[in-house]
Amino acid sequence: MLISCKYQSINWTHENFTSFYDYNFGNCYTFNSDLNQPKESVRSGPIKDLRLKLYAGNIETEQQFTYSSGFRVIIHNHLLIVYQSLSVIVSIMITRQKN
């Protein structure tokens, strides 16, 4: 579940994502899928990056229903068809939060 999304210092919502179902991975979501007006980065760094805050569920209470939870993040050119076997480098920071 998407909690928050920030790209180039702008807050985005779930409405900026398109969704599809993948037989192997379940629900999939794509950010920046508009082929007519793609969002582009010309600089790197903490101000221009894509930041997602995602909720994977509570494994302690949902363990009876699933053996794992998590996300697969694939970064690619928006004009290419993506295959899940692609190798990409993604930095993911996981933080456990108590309510």
PDB file of N, CA and C in Angstrom, residues 1-53:
ATOM      1  N   MET A   1       0.839  -1.165   0.000  1.00  0.00           N
ATOM      2  CA  MET A   1       0.000   0.000   0.000  1.00  0.00           C
ATOM      3  C   MET A   1       0.891   1.237   0.000  1.00  0.00           C
ATOM      4  N   LEU A   2       0.549   2.207  -0.827  1.00  0.00           N
ATOM      5  CA  LEU A   2       1.297   3.456  -0.911  1.00  0.00           C
ATOM      6  C   LEU A   2       0.884   4.377   0.232  1.00  0.00           C
ATOM      7  N   ILE A   3       1.857   4.760   1.036  1.00  0.00           N
ATOM      8  CA  ILE A   3       1.600   5.728   2.105  1.00  0.00           C
ATOM      9  C   ILE A   3       1.913   7.128   1.603  1.00  0.00           C
ATOM     10  N   SER A   4       3.075   7.285   0.955  1.00  0.00           N
ATOM     11  CA  SER A   4       3.422   8.583   0.384  1.00  0.00           C
ATOM     12  C   SER A   4       4.384   8.398  -0.780  1.00  0.00           C
ATOM     13  N   CYS A   5       4.395   9.393  -1.656  1.00  0.00           N
ATOM     14  CA  CYS A   5       5.280   9.391  -2.818  1.00  0.00           C
ATOM     15  C   CYS A   5       5.744  10.821  -3.048  1.00  0.00           C
ATOM     16  N   LYS A   6       7.043  10.992  -3.214  1.00  0.00           N
ATOM     17  CA  LYS A   6       7.596  12.308  -3.520  1.00  0.00           C
ATOM     18  C   LYS A   6       8.586  12.140  -4.665  1.00  0.00           C
ATOM     19  N   TYR A   7       8.428  12.960  -5.700  1.00  0.00           N
ATOM     20  CA  TYR A   7       9.341  12.937  -6.839  1.00  0.00           C
ATOM     21  C   TYR A   7       9.654  14.371  -7.223  1.00  0.00           C
ATOM     22  N   GLN A   8      10.931  14.702  -7.292  1.00  0.00           N
ATOM     23  CA  GLN A   8      11.406  16.052  -7.588  1.00  0.00           C
ATOM     24  C   GLN A   8      10.753  17.080  -6.663  1.00  0.00           C
ATOM     25  N   SER A   9      10.714  16.734  -5.386  1.00  0.00           N
ATOM     26  CA  SER A   9      10.186  17.590  -4.317  1.00  0.00           C
ATOM     27  C   SER A   9       8.687  17.869  -4.441  1.00  0.00           C
ATOM     28  N   ILE A  10       7.971  17.075  -5.233  1.00  0.00           N
ATOM     29  CA  ILE A  10       6.523  17.224  -5.383  1.00  0.00           C
ATOM     30  C   ILE A  10       5.853  15.985  -4.804  1.00  0.00           C
ATOM     31  N   ASN A  11       4.798  16.186  -4.016  1.00  0.00           N
ATOM     32  CA  ASN A  11       4.035  15.066  -3.476  1.00  0.00           C
ATOM     33  C   ASN A  11       3.067  14.547  -4.535  1.00  0.00           C
ATOM     34  N   TRP A  12       3.025  13.217  -4.675  1.00  0.00           N
ATOM     35  CA  TRP A  12       2.136  12.554  -5.624  1.00  0.00           C
ATOM     36  C   TRP A  12       1.244  11.593  -4.844  1.00  0.00           C
ATOM     37  N   THR A  13       0.138  11.161  -5.439  1.00  0.00           N
ATOM     38  CA  THR A  13      -0.787  10.245  -4.771  1.00  0.00           C
ATOM     39  C   THR A  13      -0.948   8.967  -5.589  1.00  0.00           C
ATOM     40  N   HIS A  14      -1.784   8.074  -5.098  1.00  0.00           N
ATOM     41  CA  HIS A  14      -2.057   6.826  -5.813  1.00  0.00           C
ATOM     42  C   HIS A  14      -2.660   7.079  -7.191  1.00  0.00           C
ATOM     43  N   GLU A  15      -3.252   8.249  -7.393  1.00  0.00           N
ATOM     44  CA  GLU A  15      -3.843   8.579  -8.690  1.00  0.00           C
ATOM     45  C   GLU A  15      -2.793   8.761  -9.783  1.00  0.00           C
ATOM     46  N   ASN A  16      -1.527   8.930  -9.400  1.00  0.00           N
ATOM     47  CA  ASN A  16      -0.439   9.084 -10.364  1.00  0.00           C
ATOM     48  C   ASN A  16       0.187   7.752 -10.751  1.00  0.00           C
ATOM     49  N   PHE A  17      -0.403   6.655 -10.321  1.00  0.00           N
ATOM     50  CA  PHE A  17       0.091   5.316 -10.634  1.00  0.00           C
ATOM     51  C   PHE A  17      -0.945   4.590 -11.485  1.00  0.00           C
ATOM     52  N   THR A  18      -0.469   3.757 -12.402  1.00  0.00           N
ATOM     53  CA  THR A  18      -1.366   2.852 -13.118  1.00  0.00           C
ATOM     54  C   THR A  18      -1.142   1.460 -12.549  1.00  0.00           C
ATOM     55  N   SER A  19      -2.176   0.648 -12.570  1.00  0.00           N
ATOM     56  CA  SER A  19      -2.053  -0.679 -11.970  1.00  0.00           C
ATOM     57  C   SER A  19      -2.339  -1.768 -12.997  1.00  0.00           C
ATOM     58  N   PHE A  20      -1.753  -2.934 -12.749  1.00  0.00           N
ATOM     59  CA  PHE A  20      -2.041  -4.130 -13.539  1.00  0.00           C
ATOM     60  C   PHE A  20      -1.752  -5.335 -12.667  1.00  0.00           C
ATOM     61  N   TYR A  21      -2.246  -6.482 -13.077  1.00  0.00           N
ATOM     62  CA  TYR A  21      -2.044  -7.705 -12.313  1.00  0.00           C
ATOM     63  C   TYR A  21      -1.040  -8.588 -13.035  1.00  0.00           C
ATOM     64  N   ASP A  22      -0.045  -9.079 -12.307  1.00  0.00           N
ATOM     65  CA  ASP A  22       0.950 -10.007 -12.830  1.00  0.00           C
ATOM     66  C   ASP A  22       0.731 -11.357 -12.156  1.00  0.00           C
ATOM     67  N   TYR A  23       0.685 -12.414 -12.947  1.00  0.00           N
ATOM     68  CA  TYR A  23       0.412 -13.752 -12.421  1.00  0.00           C
ATOM     69  C   TYR A  23       1.417 -14.162 -11.339  1.00  0.00           C
ATOM     70  N   ASN A  24       2.687 -13.817 -11.517  1.00  0.00           N
ATOM     71  CA  ASN A  24       3.726 -14.211 -10.559  1.00  0.00           C
ATOM     72  C   ASN A  24       3.811 -13.298  -9.342  1.00  0.00           C
ATOM     73  N   PHE A  25       3.532 -12.009  -9.518  1.00  0.00           N
ATOM     74  CA  PHE A  25       3.780 -11.053  -8.447  1.00  0.00           C
ATOM     75  C   PHE A  25       2.531 -10.379  -7.898  1.00  0.00           C
ATOM     76  N   GLY A  26       1.381 -10.639  -8.491  1.00  0.00           N
ATOM     77  CA  GLY A  26       0.150 -10.044  -7.976  1.00  0.00           C
ATOM     78  C   GLY A  26      -0.056  -8.633  -8.490  1.00  0.00           C
ATOM     79  N   ASN A  27      -0.514  -7.758  -7.619  1.00  0.00           N
ATOM     80  CA  ASN A  27      -0.802  -6.380  -8.011  1.00  0.00           C
ATOM     81  C   ASN A  27       0.486  -5.620  -8.277  1.00  0.00           C
ATOM     82  N   CYS A  28       0.555  -4.951  -9.426  1.00  0.00           N
ATOM     83  CA  CYS A  28       1.731  -4.169  -9.812  1.00  0.00           C
ATOM     84  C   CYS A  28       1.288  -2.744 -10.120  1.00  0.00           C
ATOM     85  N   TYR A  29       2.173  -1.798  -9.857  1.00  0.00           N
ATOM     86  CA  TYR A  29       1.857  -0.387 -10.048  1.00  0.00           C
ATOM     87  C   TYR A  29       3.005   0.286 -10.778  1.00  0.00           C
ATOM     88  N   THR A  30       2.661   1.206 -11.676  1.00  0.00           N
ATOM     89  CA  THR A  30       3.664   1.921 -12.460  1.00  0.00           C
ATOM     90  C   THR A  30       3.513   3.413 -12.229  1.00  0.00           C
ATOM     91  N   PHE A  31       4.625   4.056 -11.893  1.00  0.00           N
ATOM     92  CA  PHE A  31       4.680   5.512 -11.766  1.00  0.00           C
ATOM     93  C   PHE A  31       5.311   6.049 -13.041  1.00  0.00           C
ATOM     94  N   ASN A  32       4.846   7.182 -13.518  1.00  0.00           N
ATOM     95  CA  ASN A  32       5.404   7.817 -14.711  1.00  0.00           C
ATOM     96  C   ASN A  32       5.100   7.000 -15.962  1.00  0.00           C
ATOM     97  N   SER A  33       3.858   6.629 -16.130  1.00  0.00           N
ATOM     98  CA  SER A  33       3.484   5.815 -17.289  1.00  0.00           C
ATOM     99  C   SER A  33       2.893   6.631 -18.436  1.00  0.00           C
ATOM    100  N   ASP A  34       2.830   7.950 -18.292  1.00  0.00           N
ATOM    101  CA  ASP A  34       2.284   8.800 -19.348  1.00  0.00           C
ATOM    102  C   ASP A  34       3.308   8.944 -20.470  1.00  0.00           C
ATOM    103  N   LEU A  35       3.066   8.303 -21.598  1.00  0.00           N
ATOM    104  CA  LEU A  35       4.018   8.341 -22.708  1.00  0.00           C
ATOM    105  C   LEU A  35       4.081   9.704 -23.376  1.00  0.00           C
ATOM    106  N   ASN A  36       3.028  10.510 -23.244  1.00  0.00           N
ATOM    107  CA  ASN A  36       3.003  11.825 -23.883  1.00  0.00           C
ATOM    108  C   ASN A  36       3.767  12.880 -23.096  1.00  0.00           C
ATOM    109  N   GLN A  37       3.782  12.753 -21.774  1.00  0.00           N
ATOM    110  CA  GLN A  37       4.474  13.722 -20.924  1.00  0.00           C
ATOM    111  C   GLN A  37       5.248  13.002 -19.827  1.00  0.00           C
ATOM    112  N   PRO A  38       6.315  12.294 -20.182  1.00  0.00           N
ATOM    113  CA  PRO A  38       7.068  11.573 -19.148  1.00  0.00           C
ATOM    114  C   PRO A  38       7.817  12.533 -18.231  1.00  0.00           C
ATOM    115  N   LYS A  39       7.897  12.156 -16.971  1.00  0.00           N
ATOM    116  CA  LYS A  39       8.679  12.920 -16.005  1.00  0.00           C
ATOM    117  C   LYS A  39      10.131  12.483 -16.152  1.00  0.00           C
ATOM    118  N   GLU A  40      11.035  13.433 -16.244  1.00  0.00           N
ATOM    119  CA  GLU A  40      12.439  13.113 -16.464  1.00  0.00           C
ATOM    120  C   GLU A  40      13.304  13.729 -15.383  1.00  0.00           C
ATOM    121  N   SER A  41      14.403  13.067 -15.084  1.00  0.00           N
ATOM    122  CA  SER A  41      15.396  13.583 -14.147  1.00  0.00           C
ATOM    123  C   SER A  41      16.642  13.963 -14.921  1.00  0.00           C
ATOM    124  N   VAL A  42      17.149  15.136 -14.644  1.00  0.00           N
ATOM    125  CA  VAL A  42      18.404  15.553 -15.264  1.00  0.00           C
ATOM    126  C   VAL A  42      19.526  15.636 -14.237  1.00  0.00           C
ATOM    127  N   ARG A  43      19.166  15.543 -12.963  1.00  0.00           N
ATOM    128  CA  ARG A  43      20.149  15.561 -11.880  1.00  0.00           C
ATOM    129  C   ARG A  43      19.821  14.452 -10.898  1.00  0.00           C
ATOM    130  N   SER A  44      20.832  14.029 -10.180  1.00  0.00           N
ATOM    131  CA  SER A  44      20.612  13.052  -9.118  1.00  0.00           C
ATOM    132  C   SER A  44      20.759  13.747  -7.773  1.00  0.00           C
ATOM    133  N   GLY A  45      20.414  13.049  -6.741  1.00  0.00           N
ATOM    134  CA  GLY A  45      20.565  13.601  -5.403  1.00  0.00           C
ATOM    135  C   GLY A  45      19.267  13.546  -4.636  1.00  0.00           C
ATOM    136  N   PRO A  46      19.326  13.885  -3.357  1.00  0.00           N
ATOM    137  CA  PRO A  46      18.167  13.724  -2.477  1.00  0.00           C
ATOM    138  C   PRO A  46      16.992  14.648  -2.796  1.00  0.00           C
ATOM    139  N   ILE A  47      17.203  15.717  -3.529  1.00  0.00           N
ATOM    140  CA  ILE A  47      16.096  16.618  -3.843  1.00  0.00           C
ATOM    141  C   ILE A  47      15.348  16.148  -5.091  1.00  0.00           C
ATOM    142  N   LYS A  48      16.040  15.521  -6.023  1.00  0.00           N
ATOM    143  CA  LYS A  48      15.443  15.123  -7.300  1.00  0.00           C
ATOM    144  C   LYS A  48      15.066  13.647  -7.365  1.00  0.00           C
ATOM    145  N   ASP A  49      15.220  12.916  -6.283  1.00  0.00           N
ATOM    146  CA  ASP A  49      14.990  11.471  -6.330  1.00  0.00           C
ATOM    147  C   ASP A  49      13.512  11.121  -6.154  1.00  0.00           C
ATOM    148  N   LEU A  50      13.216   9.854  -6.359  1.00  0.00           N
ATOM    149  CA  LEU A  50      11.877   9.311  -6.129  1.00  0.00           C
ATOM    150  C   LEU A  50      11.876   8.660  -4.757  1.00  0.00           C
ATOM    151  N   ARG A  51      10.965   9.089  -3.906  1.00  0.00           N
ATOM    152  CA  ARG A  51      10.859   8.522  -2.562  1.00  0.00           C
ATOM    153  C   ARG A  51       9.462   7.953  -2.375  1.00  0.00           C
ATOM    154  N   LEU A  52       9.428   6.681  -2.036  1.00  0.00           N
ATOM    155  CA  LEU A  52       8.161   5.999  -1.788  1.00  0.00           C
ATOM    156  C   LEU A  52       8.134   5.509  -0.351  1.00  0.00           C
ATOM    157  N   LYS A  53       7.024   5.698   0.313  1.00  0.00           N
ATOM    158  CA  LYS A  53       6.807   5.083   1.619  1.00  0.00           C
ATOM    159  C   LYS A  53       5.680   4.085   1.413  1.00  0.00           C
TER     160      LYS A  53
END
